[in-house]
Short mmCIF file of the C-alpha atoms (twelve columns), coordinates in Angstrom:
data_MODEL
# 
_entry.id   MODEL 
# 
loop_
_atom_site.group_PDB 
_atom_site.id 
_atom_site.type_symbol 
_atom_site.label_atom_id 
_atom_site.label_alt_id 
_atom_site.label_comp_id 
_atom_site.label_asym_id 
_atom_site.label_seq_id 
_atom_site.Cartn_x 
_atom_site.Cartn_y 
_atom_site.Cartn_z 
_atom_site.pdbx_PDB_model_num 
ATOM 1  C CA . MET A 1  26.899 -24.983 -11.688 1 
ATOM 2  C CA . ALA A 2  24.519 -27.315 -13.131 1 
ATOM 3  C CA . ARG A 3  25.410 -30.252 -11.228 1 
ATOM 4  C CA . ARG A 4  27.196 -30.824 -7.851  1 
ATOM 5  C CA . ASP A 5  29.988 -32.801 -9.519  1 
ATOM 6  C CA . ASP A 6  30.951 -29.921 -11.680 1 
ATOM 7  C CA . VAL A 7  32.071 -27.854 -8.790  1 
ATOM 8  C CA . ALA A 8  35.596 -29.540 -7.774  1 
ATOM 9  C CA . PRO A 9  36.721 -30.065 -11.472 1 
ATOM 10 C CA . LEU A 10 36.232 -26.605 -12.450 1 
ATOM 11 C CA . MET A 11 38.162 -25.648 -9.342  1 
ATOM 12 C CA . ALA A 12 40.978 -28.091 -10.397 1 
ATOM 13 C CA . ARG A 13 40.853 -26.536 -13.991 1 
ATOM 14 C CA . LEU A 14 41.200 -22.943 -12.958 1 
ATOM 15 C CA . ALA A 15 44.096 -23.990 -10.581 1 
ATOM 16 C CA . ASP A 16 45.713 -25.766 -13.519 1 
ATOM 17 C CA . HIS A 17 45.506 -22.481 -15.481 1 
ATOM 18 C CA . GLY A 18 47.127 -20.129 -13.124 1 
ATOM 19 C CA . GLY A 19 44.627 -19.728 -10.254 1 
ATOM 20 C CA . ARG A 20 44.948 -21.097 -6.672  1 
ATOM 21 C CA . VAL A 21 42.238 -22.942 -4.561  1 
ATOM 22 C CA . LEU A 22 41.576 -20.875 -1.443  1 
ATOM 23 C CA . ARG A 23 39.083 -23.375 0.029   1 
ATOM 24 C CA . PRO A 24 38.509 -26.971 -1.343  1 
ATOM 25 C CA . ALA A 25 34.899 -27.748 -2.254  1 
ATOM 26 C CA . ASP A 26 32.734 -28.879 0.373   1 
ATOM 27 C CA . ALA A 27 29.133 -28.975 1.526   1 
ATOM 28 C CA . PRO A 28 28.275 -26.130 4.039   1 
ATOM 29 C CA . PRO A 29 25.597 -26.713 6.815   1 
ATOM 30 C CA . HIS A 30 23.102 -24.574 4.848   1 
ATOM 31 C CA . GLY A 31 22.972 -26.964 1.664   1 
ATOM 32 C CA . GLY A 32 24.680 -27.110 -1.662  1 
ATOM 33 C CA . PHE A 33 28.357 -27.414 -2.578  1 
ATOM 34 C CA . ARG A 34 30.859 -24.784 -2.996  1 
ATOM 35 C CA . GLY A 35 34.510 -23.912 -2.995  1 
ATOM 36 C CA . TYR A 36 36.769 -20.848 -3.459  1 
ATOM 37 C CA . VAL A 37 39.335 -20.162 -6.037  1 
ATOM 38 C CA . THR A 38 41.168 -17.246 -7.550  1 
ATOM 39 C CA . ASP A 39 41.578 -16.459 -11.228 1 
ATOM 40 C CA . PRO A 40 45.067 -15.867 -12.554 1 
ATOM 41 C CA . ASP A 41 44.620 -12.227 -11.762 1 
ATOM 42 C CA . ASP A 42 44.180 -13.084 -8.287  1 
ATOM 43 C CA . HIS A 43 40.400 -12.428 -8.108  1 
ATOM 44 C CA . ALA A 44 38.614 -14.606 -5.726  1 
ATOM 45 C CA . TRP A 45 35.432 -16.594 -7.057  1 
ATOM 46 C CA . GLU A 46 33.069 -18.738 -5.414  1 
ATOM 47 C CA . ILE A 47 32.230 -21.708 -7.622  1 
ATOM 48 C CA . ALA A 48 28.892 -23.285 -6.272  1 
ATOM 49 C CA . TRP A 49 26.122 -25.637 -6.942  1 
ATOM 50 C CA . ASN A 50 22.669 -25.200 -5.088  1 
ATOM 51 C CA . PRO A 51 19.614 -27.502 -5.854  1 
ATOM 52 C CA . ALA A 52 17.468 -24.346 -4.741  1 
ATOM 53 C CA . TRP A 53 18.816 -22.186 -7.529  1 
ATOM 54 C CA . PRO A 54 17.768 -23.741 -10.894 1 
ATOM 55 C CA . ILE A 55 19.698 -22.619 -14.022 1 
ATOM 56 C CA . ASP A 56 17.788 -22.315 -17.289 1 
ATOM 57 C CA . ALA A 57 18.943 -23.134 -20.793 1 
ATOM 58 C CA . ASP A 58 20.259 -19.445 -21.278 1 
ATOM 59 C CA . GLY A 59 22.371 -19.943 -18.039 1 
ATOM 60 C CA . HIS A 60 20.253 -17.744 -15.926 1 
ATOM 61 C CA . VAL A 61 19.742 -18.435 -12.165 1 
ATOM 62 C CA . THR A 62 16.309 -18.433 -10.766 1 
ATOM 63 C CA . PHE A 63 16.393 -17.660 -6.893  1 
ATOM 64 C CA . ALA A 64 13.634 -19.627 -5.096  1 
ATOM 65 C CA . PRO A 65 11.374 -17.878 -2.918  1 
# 
């Protein structure tokens, strides 16, 4: 995600459209912000924001060294 504030609303949107929240969004001890949700086909997803992983204009993540 581009912003921390995008995580919970996206999870709620997925839940509103047939998914379900497995673990509400929170800040883990190692940093960032993440939560877990399923899609309508019951595939699990991590929805996450991490300031150490910048996202470019094309949506590609660059993992910091």
